Short mmCIF file of C-alpha atoms in Angstrom, two decimals:
data_model
loop_
_atom_site.label_atom_id
_atom_site.label_comp_id
_atom_site.label_asym_id
_atom_site.label_seq_id
_atom_site.Cartn_x
_atom_site.Cartn_y
_atom_site.Cartn_z
CA MET T 1 0.65 -2.85 25.25
CA GLU T 2 -2.14 -1.17 27.20
CA PHE T 3 -5.56 -2.25 25.96
CA PRO T 4 -8.76 -0.20 26.28
CA GLN T 5 -10.92 -1.24 29.20
CA TRP T 6 -13.65 -2.52 26.89
CA VAL T 7 -11.19 -4.95 25.31
CA LYS T 8 -10.00 -6.14 28.72
CA ASP T 9 -13.57 -6.59 29.96
CA ARG T 10 -14.57 -8.73 27.01
CA VAL T 11 -11.42 -10.86 27.16
CA ILE T 12 -11.85 -11.50 30.88
CA ALA T 13 -15.54 -12.31 30.38
CA ARG T 14 -14.61 -14.84 27.69
CA GLN T 15 -11.67 -16.63 29.31
CA GLY T 16 -11.69 -15.59 32.96
CA ARG T 17 -8.39 -13.71 32.91
CA LEU T 18 -6.55 -11.26 30.67
CA HIS T 19 -3.41 -13.33 30.03
CA PRO T 20 -3.89 -17.12 30.02
CA TYR T 21 -0.28 -18.36 30.16
CA ASP T 22 1.73 -18.04 33.38
CA GLU T 23 4.67 -20.01 31.95
CA LEU T 24 6.10 -20.57 28.49
CA PRO T 25 8.05 -23.87 28.50
CA ALA T 26 10.93 -23.29 26.09
CA ALA T 27 11.02 -26.95 25.02
CA ARG T 28 7.61 -26.49 23.39
CA LEU T 29 8.07 -22.88 22.30
CA ALA T 30 9.03 -21.26 19.00
CA VAL T 31 9.54 -17.64 18.02
CA VAL T 32 8.19 -17.29 14.49
CA VAL T 33 9.71 -14.17 12.92
CA VAL T 34 7.77 -13.16 9.82
CA ASP T 35 9.09 -11.27 6.80
CA MET T 36 11.95 -9.29 8.33
CA GLN T 37 13.49 -9.18 4.87
CA GLN T 38 15.20 -6.36 3.04
CA TYR T 39 12.11 -6.01 0.81
CA PHE T 40 10.05 -5.04 3.86
CA THR T 41 12.65 -3.22 5.96
CA LEU T 42 14.90 -1.16 3.68
CA PRO T 43 14.11 2.20 2.07
CA GLY T 44 13.45 2.11 -1.66
CA TYR T 45 11.64 -1.22 -1.73
CA GLN T 46 7.97 -1.33 -2.66
CA GLY T 47 7.12 -3.33 0.46
CA GLU T 48 8.97 -1.05 2.90
CA CYS T 49 7.46 -0.82 6.37
CA ALA T 50 9.71 1.80 7.95
CA PRO T 51 8.68 1.02 11.57
CA ALA T 52 10.00 -2.53 11.06
CA ARG T 53 13.53 -1.19 11.43
CA GLU T 54 12.67 -0.18 15.00
CA ILE T 55 11.79 -3.74 16.04
CA ILE T 56 15.09 -5.33 15.00
CA ALA T 57 16.62 -4.91 18.46
CA PRO T 58 13.53 -6.24 20.32
CA ILE T 59 13.36 -9.24 17.97
CA ASN T 60 17.02 -9.98 18.56
CA ARG T 61 16.52 -9.77 22.33
CA LEU T 62 13.52 -12.09 22.21
CA CYS T 63 15.24 -14.63 19.96
CA ASP T 64 18.44 -14.59 22.01
CA ALA T 65 16.48 -15.27 25.22
CA VAL T 66 14.34 -18.05 23.77
CA ARG T 67 17.30 -19.68 22.04
CA ALA T 68 19.32 -19.61 25.28
CA ALA T 69 16.40 -21.20 27.13
CA GLY T 70 16.30 -24.08 24.66
CA GLY T 71 13.45 -22.87 22.46
CA THR T 72 13.15 -22.83 18.67
CA ILE T 73 13.66 -19.84 16.35
CA VAL T 74 12.05 -19.83 12.90
CA TRP T 75 12.74 -17.16 10.30
CA VAL T 76 9.90 -17.01 7.77
CA GLN T 77 10.58 -15.31 4.44
CA THR T 78 8.25 -14.56 1.55
CA ALA T 79 9.32 -15.47 -1.98
CA SER T 80 7.60 -14.26 -5.16
CA ASP T 81 8.90 -16.97 -7.54
CA ASN T 82 6.04 -17.92 -9.93
CA ALA T 83 3.53 -15.98 -7.83
CA ASP T 84 1.92 -14.59 -10.97
CA SER T 85 0.79 -18.17 -11.65
CA PHE T 86 -0.09 -19.67 -8.24
CA TRP T 87 -1.41 -16.36 -6.84
CA SER T 88 -2.77 -14.92 -10.07
CA HIS T 89 -5.70 -13.07 -8.48
CA HIS T 90 -3.42 -11.13 -6.16
CA HIS T 91 -0.97 -10.26 -8.92
CA GLY T 92 -3.50 -9.77 -11.70
CA VAL T 93 -6.29 -7.93 -9.88
CA MET T 94 -5.14 -6.60 -6.50
CA LEU T 95 -1.91 -5.07 -7.79
CA THR T 96 -1.36 -2.69 -10.69
CA PRO T 97 0.76 -4.18 -13.49
CA GLU T 98 3.67 -2.03 -12.37
CA ARG T 99 3.46 -3.08 -8.72
CA SER T 100 2.98 -6.72 -9.68
CA ALA T 101 6.08 -6.72 -11.87
CA ARG T 102 8.14 -4.97 -9.21
CA ARG T 103 7.10 -7.46 -6.51
CA LEU T 104 7.83 -10.43 -8.73
CA GLU T 105 11.27 -9.07 -9.58
CA THR T 106 12.50 -7.88 -6.18
CA LEU T 107 11.13 -10.62 -3.88
CA ARG T 108 12.47 -13.67 -5.73
CA ARG T 109 14.61 -16.10 -3.73
CA ASP T 110 17.70 -14.99 -5.66
CA ALA T 111 16.97 -11.25 -5.28
CA PRO T 112 18.50 -9.07 -2.54
CA GLY T 113 15.01 -8.21 -1.28
CA TYR T 114 14.47 -11.81 -0.16
CA ALA T 115 17.38 -11.71 2.32
CA LEU T 116 16.88 -11.02 6.01
CA HIS T 117 17.92 -7.60 7.30
CA GLN T 118 21.64 -7.78 8.05
CA ASP T 119 21.25 -6.62 11.68
CA LEU T 120 19.10 -9.58 12.72
CA HIS T 121 20.78 -12.22 14.92
CA ALA T 122 19.95 -15.23 12.77
CA HIS T 123 22.00 -18.31 13.75
CA ASP T 124 22.91 -21.29 11.60
CA THR T 125 21.02 -23.51 14.03
CA ASP T 126 17.79 -21.54 13.57
CA LEU T 127 15.13 -22.85 11.21
CA ARG T 128 14.32 -21.15 7.90
CA VAL T 129 10.97 -21.35 6.10
CA THR T 130 9.92 -19.85 2.79
CA LYS T 131 6.25 -19.00 2.32
CA ARG T 132 4.21 -18.19 -0.77
CA PHE T 133 1.15 -16.41 0.68
CA TYR T 134 0.48 -13.94 3.50
CA SER T 135 -0.07 -16.76 5.98
CA ALA T 136 2.75 -19.25 6.43
CA MET T 137 0.11 -21.65 7.77
CA ALA T 138 -2.20 -21.49 4.75
CA PRO T 139 -2.48 -24.71 2.71
CA GLY T 140 0.31 -24.84 0.15
CA SER T 141 2.10 -21.80 1.55
CA SER T 142 5.00 -23.38 3.46
CA GLU T 143 6.22 -26.29 5.55
CA LEU T 144 5.95 -24.33 8.79
CA GLU T 145 3.29 -26.45 10.48
CA PRO T 146 4.89 -29.90 9.98
CA LEU T 147 8.27 -28.44 10.90
CA LEU T 148 6.91 -27.13 14.20
CA ARG T 149 5.04 -30.36 14.92
CA GLY T 150 8.23 -32.32 14.29
CA CYS T 151 10.04 -30.18 16.87
CA GLY T 152 7.35 -30.80 19.49
CA VAL T 153 6.29 -27.15 19.45
CA ASP T 154 2.77 -26.23 20.54
CA THR T 155 3.27 -22.57 21.53
CA LEU T 156 4.21 -19.70 19.22
CA LEU T 157 5.49 -16.17 19.78
CA ILE T 158 4.78 -14.20 16.61
CA ALA T 159 7.12 -11.34 15.68
CA GLY T 160 7.95 -9.43 12.51
CA THR T 161 6.12 -7.39 9.91
CA VAL T 162 3.51 -6.41 8.87
CA THR T 163 1.41 -6.82 12.05
CA ASN T 164 -1.99 -6.74 10.35
CA VAL T 165 -1.09 -8.72 7.23
CA CYS T 166 1.40 -11.60 7.20
CA CYS T 167 1.91 -11.73 10.97
CA GLU T 168 -1.78 -11.69 11.82
CA SER T 169 -2.66 -14.08 8.99
CA THR T 170 -0.04 -16.58 10.14
CA ALA T 171 -1.07 -16.20 13.79
CA ARG T 172 -4.79 -16.67 13.12
CA ASP T 173 -4.20 -19.81 11.08
CA ALA T 174 -1.85 -21.14 13.78
CA MET T 175 -4.50 -20.60 16.45
CA MET T 176 -7.03 -22.47 14.34
CA ARG T 177 -4.51 -25.30 13.93
CA ASP T 178 -4.56 -25.53 17.76
CA PHE T 179 -1.24 -23.81 18.54
CA ARG T 180 -1.15 -21.59 21.63
CA THR T 181 -0.36 -18.35 19.84
CA ILE T 182 0.91 -15.06 21.24
CA MET T 183 1.53 -11.83 19.35
CA VAL T 184 4.55 -9.96 20.77
CA ASP T 185 3.45 -6.35 20.40
CA ASP T 186 6.82 -4.55 20.61
CA ALA T 187 8.40 -7.10 18.25
CA LEU T 188 5.77 -6.42 15.59
CA ALA T 189 5.45 -3.49 13.20
CA ALA T 190 2.79 -2.13 10.86
CA VAL T 191 2.91 0.80 8.47
CA THR T 192 0.92 2.98 10.90
CA PRO T 193 0.34 2.79 14.67
CA ALA T 194 -3.42 2.62 14.09
CA GLU T 195 -3.13 -0.51 11.93
CA HIS T 196 -0.89 -2.14 14.52
CA GLU T 197 -3.21 -1.36 17.43
CA HIS T 198 -6.45 -2.27 15.67
CA ALA T 199 -5.03 -5.61 14.57
CA LEU T 200 -3.95 -6.47 18.11
CA HIS T 201 -7.31 -5.41 19.56
CA GLY T 202 -9.10 -7.82 17.23
CA TRP T 203 -6.53 -10.54 17.91
CA MET T 204 -6.85 -10.21 21.69
CA LEU T 205 -10.65 -10.30 21.56
CA PHE T 206 -10.98 -13.59 19.71
CA PHE T 207 -7.75 -15.41 18.89
CA GLY T 208 -4.94 -15.35 21.46
CA ASP T 209 -2.73 -13.43 23.81
CA VAL T 210 -0.63 -10.29 23.39
CA LEU T 211 2.56 -9.88 25.41
CA SER T 212 5.59 -7.63 25.26
CA VAL T 213 9.14 -8.92 24.80
CA ASP T 214 9.81 -8.42 28.52
CA GLU T 215 6.59 -10.21 29.51
CA SER T 216 7.39 -13.13 27.20
CA ILE T 217 10.93 -13.49 28.53
CA ALA T 218 9.68 -13.31 32.15
CA ARG T 219 7.40 -16.30 31.48
CA LEU T 220 10.12 -18.46 29.90
CA LYS T 221 10.72 -21.82 31.56
CA PRO T 222 14.11 -23.17 30.37
CA ALA T 223 14.06 -26.50 28.59
CA GLN T 224 16.47 -28.02 31.15
CA ALA T 225 13.99 -27.31 33.94
CA VAL T 226 11.24 -28.92 31.90
CA ARG T 227 13.25 -32.12 31.44
CA LYS T 228 14.16 -32.33 35.15
CA THR T 229 10.55 -32.13 36.25
CA ALA T 230 9.17 -34.46 33.58
#
């Protein structure tokens, strides 16, 4: 992603360089793929983000490369079970009754909308996490943080949809939990290009790095190499 010069200038003034990580050691790295579920990717669903279908191939390429290098893949999925109770403000105030009922019905764990898109290369050895709120790192949302800590992960590549909602929320909370956090711009999708770009401008200015799939893969340091030099 090409950033405006004013964004680059402010980032460099803050941290001394545009991109802070020359290497991404796979042994300490996880790709966190957010909400690439049928509810968010298929036509006809209330939560459809049509551009998310275009990032399936880049996500697969990123996950395949990181997995092969010895890194961790985590598929994060939203579930709406009992959300009208534990997230009553969102469902009772921020959604119309009709939209609330539709979300509750079609994003349950046992509903087709909860499932990952069928074209994603999810492996049995990958990790799966269910979240309750926009951010998978929010208190009470999921077990993502302890799961990552238990795997020795301190660096995250964030992919999925929607860039400026669940992906950005998860990434911001991860950064503030002291994870090195990178948004992978061509493995993220928002409803409009403007939302995607504005979210990544704000992220780059204050929170973490933005890399492409190719740039992320080029920085990978295979886990075997890490063990040999330890």
